PDB file of C-alpha atoms in Angstrom:
ATOM      1  CA  MET A 722       7.232  16.303   1.870  1.00 82.00           C
ATOM      2  CA  GLY A 723      10.553  14.898   0.697  1.00 87.00           C
ATOM      3  CA  GLN A 724      12.406  16.535   3.594  1.00 89.00           C
ATOM      4  CA  ILE A 725      10.099  14.876   6.119  1.00 91.00           C
ATOM      5  CA  TYR A 726      10.699  11.386   4.755  1.00 92.00           C
ATOM      6  CA  ALA A 727      14.402  12.002   4.200  1.00 92.00           C
ATOM      7  CA  ARG A 728      15.049  12.676   7.893  1.00 92.00           C
ATOM      8  CA  ALA A 729      13.573   9.323   9.014  1.00 94.00           C
ATOM      9  CA  ASP A 730      15.882   6.525  10.096  1.00 94.00           C
ATOM     10  CA  ALA A 731      12.998   4.036  10.100  1.00 95.00           C
ATOM     11  CA  PHE A 732       9.233   3.879   9.558  1.00 96.00           C
ATOM     12  CA  LEU A 733       6.421   2.400  11.641  1.00 94.00           C
ATOM     13  CA  PHE A 734       3.121   1.503   9.997  1.00 93.00           C
ATOM     14  CA  GLY A 735      -0.097  -0.229  10.860  1.00 90.00           C
ATOM     15  CA  ARG A 736      -0.978  -3.156   8.609  1.00 91.00           C
ATOM     16  CA  TRP A 737      -3.475  -1.311   6.427  1.00 91.00           C
ATOM     17  CA  THR A 738      -1.159   1.634   5.709  1.00 93.00           C
ATOM     18  CA  TYR A 739       1.757  -0.724   5.175  1.00 95.00           C
ATOM     19  CA  GLU A 740      -0.178  -2.626   2.534  1.00 94.00           C
ATOM     20  CA  VAL A 741      -1.131   0.608   0.732  1.00 93.00           C
ATOM     21  CA  PHE A 742       2.458   1.903   0.798  1.00 95.00           C
ATOM     22  CA  ALA A 743       3.946  -1.485  -0.157  1.00 96.00           C
ATOM     23  CA  GLY A 744       1.568  -1.725  -3.098  1.00 94.00           C
ATOM     24  CA  SER A 745       2.695   1.620  -4.469  1.00 92.00           C
ATOM     25  CA  TRP A 746       6.117   2.683  -3.115  1.00 93.00           C
ATOM     26  CA  GLY A 747       7.224  -0.900  -2.616  1.00 91.00           C
ATOM     27  CA  ALA A 748       6.406  -1.739  -6.221  1.00 90.00           C
ATOM     28  CA  VAL A 749       8.987   0.723  -7.574  1.00 86.00           C
ATOM     29  CA  LYS A 750      11.404  -1.336  -9.663  1.00 85.00           C
ATOM     30  CA  GLU A 751      14.151   1.253  -9.918  1.00 89.00           C
ATOM     31  CA  ILE A 752      14.464   3.765  -7.098  1.00 86.00           C
ATOM     32  CA  PRO A 753      14.814   7.285  -8.498  1.00 86.00           C
ATOM     33  CA  ARG A 754      17.720   8.931  -6.662  1.00 86.00           C
ATOM     34  CA  ASP A 755      16.108  12.346  -7.097  1.00 91.00           C
ATOM     35  CA  ASN A 756      12.934  11.294  -5.228  1.00 92.00           C
ATOM     36  CA  PRO A 757      13.618  11.499  -1.464  1.00 93.00           C
ATOM     37  CA  VAL A 758      10.308   9.841  -0.553  1.00 94.00           C
ATOM     38  CA  ALA A 759      10.915   6.787  -2.757  1.00 93.00           C
ATOM     39  CA  LEU A 760      14.541   6.621  -1.656  1.00 94.00           C
ATOM     40  CA  ALA A 761      13.707   6.736   2.057  1.00 95.00           C
ATOM     41  CA  LEU A 762      10.822   4.290   1.906  1.00 96.00           C
ATOM     42  CA  ASN A 763      12.704   1.752  -0.173  1.00 95.00           C
ATOM     43  CA  THR A 764      16.077   1.842   1.587  1.00 94.00           C
ATOM     44  CA  ARG A 765      15.281   2.272   5.291  1.00 96.00           C
ATOM     45  CA  PRO A 766      13.856  -0.205   7.792  1.00 96.00           C
ATOM     46  CA  LYS A 767      10.099  -0.543   7.990  1.00 97.00           C
ATOM     47  CA  TYR A 768       8.191  -1.930  10.972  1.00 96.00           C
ATOM     48  CA  VAL A 769       4.567  -3.038  10.837  1.00 94.00           C
ATOM     49  CA  ALA A 770       2.367  -3.341  13.923  1.00 91.00           C
ATOM     50  CA  SER A 771       0.189  -6.317  13.032  1.00 91.00           C
ATOM     51  CA  ASN A 772      -1.008  -9.605  14.422  1.00 90.00           C
ATOM     52  CA  THR A 773      -2.280 -10.712  11.014  1.00 92.00           C
ATOM     53  CA  LEU A 774       0.496  -9.899   8.519  1.00 94.00           C
ATOM     54  CA  ARG A 775       2.682 -12.974   8.105  1.00 91.00           C
ATOM     55  CA  ASN A 776       4.915 -12.593   5.055  1.00 93.00           C
ATOM     56  CA  PRO A 777       5.734  -8.990   4.210  1.00 95.00           C
ATOM     57  CA  LYS A 778       6.957  -8.671   0.632  1.00 92.00           C
ATOM     58  CA  TRP A 779       8.553  -5.218   0.864  1.00 95.00           C
ATOM     59  CA  ALA A 780      12.311  -5.346   1.520  1.00 94.00           C
ATOM     60  CA  ASN A 781      13.610  -4.372   4.964  1.00 96.00           C
ATOM     61  CA  THR A 782      10.248  -4.992   6.671  1.00 97.00           C
ATOM     62  CA  THR A 783       9.860  -6.414  10.161  1.00 96.00           C
ATOM     63  CA  VAL A 784       6.457  -7.360  11.572  1.00 96.00           C
ATOM     64  CA  LEU A 785       5.833  -6.449  15.217  1.00 94.00           C
ATOM     65  CA  SER A 786       3.212  -8.851  16.579  1.00 92.00           C
ATOM     66  CA  GLY A 787       2.039 -10.173  19.911  1.00 91.00           C
ATOM     67  CA  ASP A 788       2.783  -7.532  22.542  1.00 91.00           C
ATOM     68  CA  VAL A 789       3.044  -4.690  20.043  1.00 88.00           C
ATOM     69  CA  ALA A 790       3.266  -1.978  22.701  1.00 87.00           C
ATOM     70  CA  THR A 791       6.369  -3.598  24.203  1.00 91.00           C
ATOM     71  CA  ALA A 792       7.873  -4.157  20.744  1.00 92.00           C
ATOM     72  CA  ILE A 793       7.411  -0.459  19.958  1.00 88.00           C
ATOM     73  CA  ARG A 794       8.916   0.534  23.322  1.00 88.00           C
ATOM     74  CA  ASP A 795      11.941  -1.653  22.626  1.00 90.00           C
ATOM     75  CA  LEU A 796      12.260  -0.239  19.121  1.00 88.00           C
ATOM     76  CA  LYS A 797      12.146   3.339  20.402  1.00 85.00           C
ATOM     77  CA  ALA A 798      14.750   2.550  23.066  1.00 88.00           C
ATOM     78  CA  LYS A 799      17.329   1.586  20.445  1.00 86.00           C
ATOM     79  CA  PRO A 800      19.938   4.213  19.596  1.00 87.00           C
ATOM     80  CA  GLY A 801      19.256   6.054  16.405  1.00 82.00           C
ATOM     81  CA  GLY A 802      17.356   8.885  14.920  1.00 83.00           C
ATOM     82  CA  GLU A 803      13.787   9.485  13.945  1.00 90.00           C
ATOM     83  CA  LEU A 804      11.203   6.710  13.856  1.00 90.00           C
ATOM     84  CA  GLN A 805       8.358   8.064  11.756  1.00 91.00           C
ATOM     85  CA  VAL A 806       4.839   6.799  12.282  1.00 89.00           C
ATOM     86  CA  HIS A 807       2.603   6.807   9.245  1.00 84.00           C
ATOM     87  CA  GLY A 808      -0.878   5.433   9.207  1.00 74.00           C
ATOM     88  CA  ARG A 809      -4.179   5.140  10.838  1.00 65.00           C
ATOM     89  CA  HIS A 810      -5.114   5.967  14.389  1.00 57.00           C
ATOM     90  CA  HIS A 811      -4.572   2.411  15.726  1.00 57.00           C
ATOM     91  CA  VAL A 812      -0.780   2.685  15.911  1.00 55.00           C
ATOM     92  CA  HIS A 813      -0.480   6.253  17.223  1.00 49.00           C
ATOM     93  CA  PRO A 814      -1.788   5.556  20.776  1.00 55.00           C
ATOM     94  CA  LEU A 815       0.722   2.719  21.149  1.00 52.00           C
ATOM     95  CA  VAL A 816       3.556   5.045  20.232  1.00 52.00           C
ATOM     96  CA  ALA A 817       2.308   7.856  22.458  1.00 50.00           C
ATOM     97  CA  ARG A 818       2.349   5.562  25.518  1.00 52.00           C
ATOM     98  CA  GLN A 819       6.034   4.817  25.048  1.00 47.00           C
ATOM     99  CA  ARG A 820       8.594   7.268  26.254  1.00 44.00           C
ATOM    100  CA  PRO A 821      12.165   7.404  25.081  1.00 41.00           C
ATOM    101  CA  GLY A 822      12.033  10.055  22.412  1.00 42.00           C
ATOM    102  CA  ARG A 823      12.895   8.135  19.298  1.00 42.00           C
TER     103      ARG A 823
END
């Protein structure tokens, strides 16, 4: 599991999954350097597809709202490595419709 999270350059969540992760992983006060999941989630950019989340509390979080499909397409078109999608089925179809392979 640690290897999967460690290879991500950024994470994309739906609002519900973001709130679950932020409430647990985002609440870590001191990031254990020997825990690749905690390290990745707390140090890399996080994007949340949501039209209702207004003030994300977890560091390095950007809310994608409005035309979420276009925002995801633009995000995937940026140079970089792996954008991991974690969460419920609402976000996955939006990602699948976008092409450049990030």
